[in-house]
PDB file of C-alpha atoms and ligand atoms in Angstrom:
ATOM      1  CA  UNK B   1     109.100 100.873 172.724  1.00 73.00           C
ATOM      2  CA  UNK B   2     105.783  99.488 174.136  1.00 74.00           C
ATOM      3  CA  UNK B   3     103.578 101.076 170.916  1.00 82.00           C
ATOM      4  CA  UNK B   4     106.636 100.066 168.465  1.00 84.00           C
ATOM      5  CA  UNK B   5     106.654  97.223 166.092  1.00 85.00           C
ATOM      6  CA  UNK B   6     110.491  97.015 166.104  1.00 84.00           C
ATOM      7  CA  UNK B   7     110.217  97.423 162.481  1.00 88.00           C
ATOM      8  CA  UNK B   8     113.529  99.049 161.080  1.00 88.00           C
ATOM      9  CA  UNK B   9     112.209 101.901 160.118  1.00 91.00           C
ATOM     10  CA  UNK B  10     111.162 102.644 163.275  1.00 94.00           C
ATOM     11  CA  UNK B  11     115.078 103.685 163.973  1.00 96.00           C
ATOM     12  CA  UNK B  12     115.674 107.550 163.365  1.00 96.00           C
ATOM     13  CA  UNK B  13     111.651 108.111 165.307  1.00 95.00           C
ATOM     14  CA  UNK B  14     113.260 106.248 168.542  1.00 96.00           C
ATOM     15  CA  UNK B  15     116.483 107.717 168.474  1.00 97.00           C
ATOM     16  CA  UNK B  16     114.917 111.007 168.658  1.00 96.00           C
ATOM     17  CA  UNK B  17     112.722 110.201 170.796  1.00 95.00           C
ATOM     18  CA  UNK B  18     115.183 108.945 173.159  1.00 95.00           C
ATOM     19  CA  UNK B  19     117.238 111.952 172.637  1.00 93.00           C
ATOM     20  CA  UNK B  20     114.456 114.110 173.256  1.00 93.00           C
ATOM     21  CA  UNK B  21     113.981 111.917 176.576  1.00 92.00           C
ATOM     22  CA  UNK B  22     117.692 111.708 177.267  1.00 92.00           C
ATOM     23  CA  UNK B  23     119.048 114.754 176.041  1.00 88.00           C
ATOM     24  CA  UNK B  24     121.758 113.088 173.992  1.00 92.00           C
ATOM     25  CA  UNK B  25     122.186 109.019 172.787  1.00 95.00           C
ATOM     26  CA  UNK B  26     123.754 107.311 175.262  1.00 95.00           C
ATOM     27  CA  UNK B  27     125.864 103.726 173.872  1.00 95.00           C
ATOM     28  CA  UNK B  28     123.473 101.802 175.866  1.00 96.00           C
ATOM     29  CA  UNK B  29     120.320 103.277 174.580  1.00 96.00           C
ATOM     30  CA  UNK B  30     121.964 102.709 171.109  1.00 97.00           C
ATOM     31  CA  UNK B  31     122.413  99.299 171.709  1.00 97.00           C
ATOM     32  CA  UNK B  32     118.697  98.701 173.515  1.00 96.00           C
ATOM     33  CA  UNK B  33     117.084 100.271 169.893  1.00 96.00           C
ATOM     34  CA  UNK B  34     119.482  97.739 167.923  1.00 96.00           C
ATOM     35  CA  UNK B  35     118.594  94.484 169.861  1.00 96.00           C
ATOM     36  CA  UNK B  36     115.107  96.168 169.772  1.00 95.00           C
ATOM     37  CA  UNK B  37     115.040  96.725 166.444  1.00 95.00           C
ATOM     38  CA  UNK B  38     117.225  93.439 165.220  1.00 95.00           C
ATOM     39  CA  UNK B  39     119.610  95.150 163.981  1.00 96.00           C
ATOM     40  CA  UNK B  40     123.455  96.073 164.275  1.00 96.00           C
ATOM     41  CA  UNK B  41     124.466  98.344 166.755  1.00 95.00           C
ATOM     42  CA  UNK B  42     127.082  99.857 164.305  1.00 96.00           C
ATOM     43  CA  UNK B  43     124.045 100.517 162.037  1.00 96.00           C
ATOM     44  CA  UNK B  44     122.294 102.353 164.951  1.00 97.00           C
ATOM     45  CA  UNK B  45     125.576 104.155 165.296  1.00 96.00           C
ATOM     46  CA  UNK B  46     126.204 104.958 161.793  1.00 96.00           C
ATOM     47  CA  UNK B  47     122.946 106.604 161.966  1.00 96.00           C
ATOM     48  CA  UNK B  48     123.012 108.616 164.743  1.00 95.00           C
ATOM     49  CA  UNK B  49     126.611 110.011 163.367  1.00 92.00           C
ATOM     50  CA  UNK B  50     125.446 110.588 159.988  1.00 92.00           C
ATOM     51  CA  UNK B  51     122.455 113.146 160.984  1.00 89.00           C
ATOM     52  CA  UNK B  52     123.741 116.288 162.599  1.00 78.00           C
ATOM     53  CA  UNK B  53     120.757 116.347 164.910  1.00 83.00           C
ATOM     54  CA  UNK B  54     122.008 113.934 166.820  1.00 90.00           C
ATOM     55  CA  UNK B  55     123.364 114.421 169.891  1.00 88.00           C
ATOM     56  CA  UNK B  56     126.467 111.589 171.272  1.00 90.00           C
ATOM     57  CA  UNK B  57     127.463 113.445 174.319  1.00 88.00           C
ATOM     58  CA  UNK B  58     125.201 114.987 176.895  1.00 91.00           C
ATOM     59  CA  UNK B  59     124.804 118.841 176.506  1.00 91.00           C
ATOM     60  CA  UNK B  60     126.694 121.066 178.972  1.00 94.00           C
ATOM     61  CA  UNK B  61     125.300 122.830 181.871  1.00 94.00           C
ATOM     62  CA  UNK B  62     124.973 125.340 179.915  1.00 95.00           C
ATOM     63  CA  UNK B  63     124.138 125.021 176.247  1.00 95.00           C
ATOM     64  CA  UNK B  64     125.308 127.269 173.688  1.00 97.00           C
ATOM     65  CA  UNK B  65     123.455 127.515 170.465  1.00 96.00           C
ATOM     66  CA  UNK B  66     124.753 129.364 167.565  1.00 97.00           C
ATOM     67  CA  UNK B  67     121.446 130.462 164.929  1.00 97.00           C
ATOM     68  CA  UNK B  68     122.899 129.240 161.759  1.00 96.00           C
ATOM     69  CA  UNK B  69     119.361 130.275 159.931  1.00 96.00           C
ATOM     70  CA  UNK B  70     119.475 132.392 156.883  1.00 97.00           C
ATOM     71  CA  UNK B  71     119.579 135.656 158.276  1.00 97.00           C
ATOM     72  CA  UNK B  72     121.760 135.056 161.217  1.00 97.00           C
ATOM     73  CA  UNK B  73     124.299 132.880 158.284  1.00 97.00           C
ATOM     74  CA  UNK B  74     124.208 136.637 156.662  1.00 97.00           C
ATOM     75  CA  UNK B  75     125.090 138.408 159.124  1.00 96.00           C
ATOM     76  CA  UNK B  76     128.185 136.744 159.833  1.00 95.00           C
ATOM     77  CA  UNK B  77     126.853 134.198 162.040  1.00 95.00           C
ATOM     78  CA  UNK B  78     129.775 131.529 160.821  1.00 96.00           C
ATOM     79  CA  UNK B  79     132.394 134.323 162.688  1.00 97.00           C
ATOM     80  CA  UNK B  80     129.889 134.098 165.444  1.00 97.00           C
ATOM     81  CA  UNK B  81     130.316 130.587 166.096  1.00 97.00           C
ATOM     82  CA  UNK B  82     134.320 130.788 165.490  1.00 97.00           C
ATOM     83  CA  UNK B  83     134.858 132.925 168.469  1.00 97.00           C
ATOM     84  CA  UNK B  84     132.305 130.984 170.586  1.00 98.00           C
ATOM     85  CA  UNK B  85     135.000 127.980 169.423  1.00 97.00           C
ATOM     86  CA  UNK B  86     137.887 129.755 170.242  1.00 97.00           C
ATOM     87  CA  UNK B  87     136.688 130.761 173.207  1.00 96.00           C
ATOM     88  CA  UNK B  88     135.099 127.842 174.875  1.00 96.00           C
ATOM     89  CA  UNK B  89     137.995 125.789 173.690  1.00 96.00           C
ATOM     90  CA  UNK B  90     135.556 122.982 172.395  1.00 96.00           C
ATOM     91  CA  UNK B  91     134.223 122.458 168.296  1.00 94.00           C
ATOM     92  CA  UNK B  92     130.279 122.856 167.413  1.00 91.00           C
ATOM     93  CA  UNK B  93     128.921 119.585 168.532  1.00 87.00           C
ATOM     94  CA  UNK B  94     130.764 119.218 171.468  1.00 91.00           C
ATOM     95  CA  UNK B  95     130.816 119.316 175.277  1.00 93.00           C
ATOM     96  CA  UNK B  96     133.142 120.860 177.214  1.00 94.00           C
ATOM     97  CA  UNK B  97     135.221 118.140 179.480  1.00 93.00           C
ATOM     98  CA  UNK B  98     134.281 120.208 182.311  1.00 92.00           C
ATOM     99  CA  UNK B  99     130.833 119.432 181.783  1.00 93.00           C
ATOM    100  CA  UNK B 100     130.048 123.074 181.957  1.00 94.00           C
ATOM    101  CA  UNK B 101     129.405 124.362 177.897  1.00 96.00           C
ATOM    102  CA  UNK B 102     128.562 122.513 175.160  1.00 95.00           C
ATOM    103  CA  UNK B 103     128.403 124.498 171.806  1.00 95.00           C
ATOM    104  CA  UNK B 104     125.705 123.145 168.961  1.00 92.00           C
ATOM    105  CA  UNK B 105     124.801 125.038 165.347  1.00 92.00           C
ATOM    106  CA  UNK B 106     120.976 125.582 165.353  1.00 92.00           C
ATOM    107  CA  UNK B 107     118.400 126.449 162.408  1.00 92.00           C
ATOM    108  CA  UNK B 108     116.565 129.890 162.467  1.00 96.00           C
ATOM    109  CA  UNK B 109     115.218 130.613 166.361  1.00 95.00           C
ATOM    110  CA  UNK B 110     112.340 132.741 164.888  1.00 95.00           C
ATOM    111  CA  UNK B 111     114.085 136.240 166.109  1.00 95.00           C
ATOM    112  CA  UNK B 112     115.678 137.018 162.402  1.00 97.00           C
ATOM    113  CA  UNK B 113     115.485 140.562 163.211  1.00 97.00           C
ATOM    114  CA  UNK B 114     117.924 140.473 166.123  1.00 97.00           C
ATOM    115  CA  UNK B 115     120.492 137.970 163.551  1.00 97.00           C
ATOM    116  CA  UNK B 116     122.835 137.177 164.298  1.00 97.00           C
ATOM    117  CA  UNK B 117     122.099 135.512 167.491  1.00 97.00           C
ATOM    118  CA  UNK B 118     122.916 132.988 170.241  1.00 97.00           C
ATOM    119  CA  UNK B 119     121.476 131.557 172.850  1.00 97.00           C
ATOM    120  CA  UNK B 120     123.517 130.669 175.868  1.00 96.00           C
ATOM    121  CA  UNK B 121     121.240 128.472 178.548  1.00 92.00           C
ATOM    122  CA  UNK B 122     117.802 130.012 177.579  1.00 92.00           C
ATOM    123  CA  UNK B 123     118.882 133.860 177.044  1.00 95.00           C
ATOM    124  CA  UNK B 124     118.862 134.955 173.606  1.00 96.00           C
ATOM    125  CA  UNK B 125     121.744 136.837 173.273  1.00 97.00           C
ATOM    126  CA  UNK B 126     120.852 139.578 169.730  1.00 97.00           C
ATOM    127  CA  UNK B 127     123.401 141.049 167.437  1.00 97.00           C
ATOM    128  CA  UNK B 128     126.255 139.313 168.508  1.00 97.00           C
ATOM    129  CA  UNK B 129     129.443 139.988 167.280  1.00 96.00           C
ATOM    130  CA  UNK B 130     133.138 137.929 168.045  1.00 95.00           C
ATOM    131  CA  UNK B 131     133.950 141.209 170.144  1.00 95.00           C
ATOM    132  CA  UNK B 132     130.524 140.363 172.380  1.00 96.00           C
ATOM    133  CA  UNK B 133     131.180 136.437 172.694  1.00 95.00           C
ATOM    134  CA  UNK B 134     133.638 136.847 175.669  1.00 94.00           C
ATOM    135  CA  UNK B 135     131.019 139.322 177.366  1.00 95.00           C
ATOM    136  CA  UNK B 136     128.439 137.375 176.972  1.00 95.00           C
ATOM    137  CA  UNK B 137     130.066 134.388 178.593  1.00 96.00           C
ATOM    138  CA  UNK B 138     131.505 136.436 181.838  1.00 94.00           C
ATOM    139  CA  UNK B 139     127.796 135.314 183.600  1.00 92.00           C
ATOM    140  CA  UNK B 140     127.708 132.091 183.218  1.00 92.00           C
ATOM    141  CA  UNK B 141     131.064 131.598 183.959  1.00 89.00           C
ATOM    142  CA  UNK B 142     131.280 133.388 187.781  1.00 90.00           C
ATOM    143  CA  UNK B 143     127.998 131.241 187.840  1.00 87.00           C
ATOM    144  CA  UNK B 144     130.609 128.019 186.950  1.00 84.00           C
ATOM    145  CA  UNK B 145     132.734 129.362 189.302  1.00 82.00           C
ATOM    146  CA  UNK B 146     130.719 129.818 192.432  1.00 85.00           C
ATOM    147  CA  UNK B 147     129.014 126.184 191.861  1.00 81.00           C
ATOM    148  CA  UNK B 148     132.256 124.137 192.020  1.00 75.00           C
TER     149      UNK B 148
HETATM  150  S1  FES Q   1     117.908 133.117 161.075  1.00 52.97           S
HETATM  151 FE1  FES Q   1     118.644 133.356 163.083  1.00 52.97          FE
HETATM  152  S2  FES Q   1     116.886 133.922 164.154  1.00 52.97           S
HETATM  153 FE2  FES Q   1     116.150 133.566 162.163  1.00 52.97          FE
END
């Protein structure tokens, strides 16, 4: 905040920069950017909930992203994402309690020709389809398994 002029719109540059710092927007960072800023901390909050590129809750050990880009959306990505859903027990957006997945929606990855696709921790996972999700899973869950 050192180069800032704690001008208001200043707000949606800081909060992803701390997100980009953080990984996600912690309440306290929220309320830092408000007093920083002079403003409301519900107005930082409304913010951060109205843009889907915010992150509230850290990302899980392993992050699941779901391409949502154009040729990944026609290829049936949304059924993609469903069975991810289903199968992590957790909605796009969120974190699993265990700490372990966290699901998120994601524009196009830049592999189109592999749609649709997902990326569990940093393996791109091509041509997915809801029969594949569980498969794909089975690795980083013995992983989950053997850490705790
Ligand atoms: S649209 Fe999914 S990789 Fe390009």
């Amino acid at each position: 905040m050192d180069r800032r002029k704690g001008e208001r719109k200043e707000l949606i540059s800081l909060l992803q920069e701390t997100q980009t710092e953080l990984g996600y927007l912690p309440k306290g960072a929220m309320q830092e950017i408000a007093c920083f800023l002079g403003i409301k901390a519900v107005e930082v909050w409304g913010v951060a909930t109205f843009y889907n590129q915010f992150r509230l809750v850290p990302l899980g050990k392993h992050p699941v992203k779901v391409c949502m880009g154009t040729a990944c959306h026609l290829a049936r990505g949304r059924l993609i994402l469903e069975a991810l859903e289903r199968e992590l027990d957790i909605k796009v957006g969120e974190t699993a309690e265990d700490g372990n997945f966290s699901l998120e929606r994601v524009a196009c990855i830049g592999c189109c020709m592999l749609a649709p696709v997902v990326v569990i921790g940093d393996r791109i996972h091509p041509k997915m389809t809801p029969f594949k999700v569980e498969e794909a899973l089975i690795p980083y869950k013995i992983l989950t398994k053997q850490a705790s």
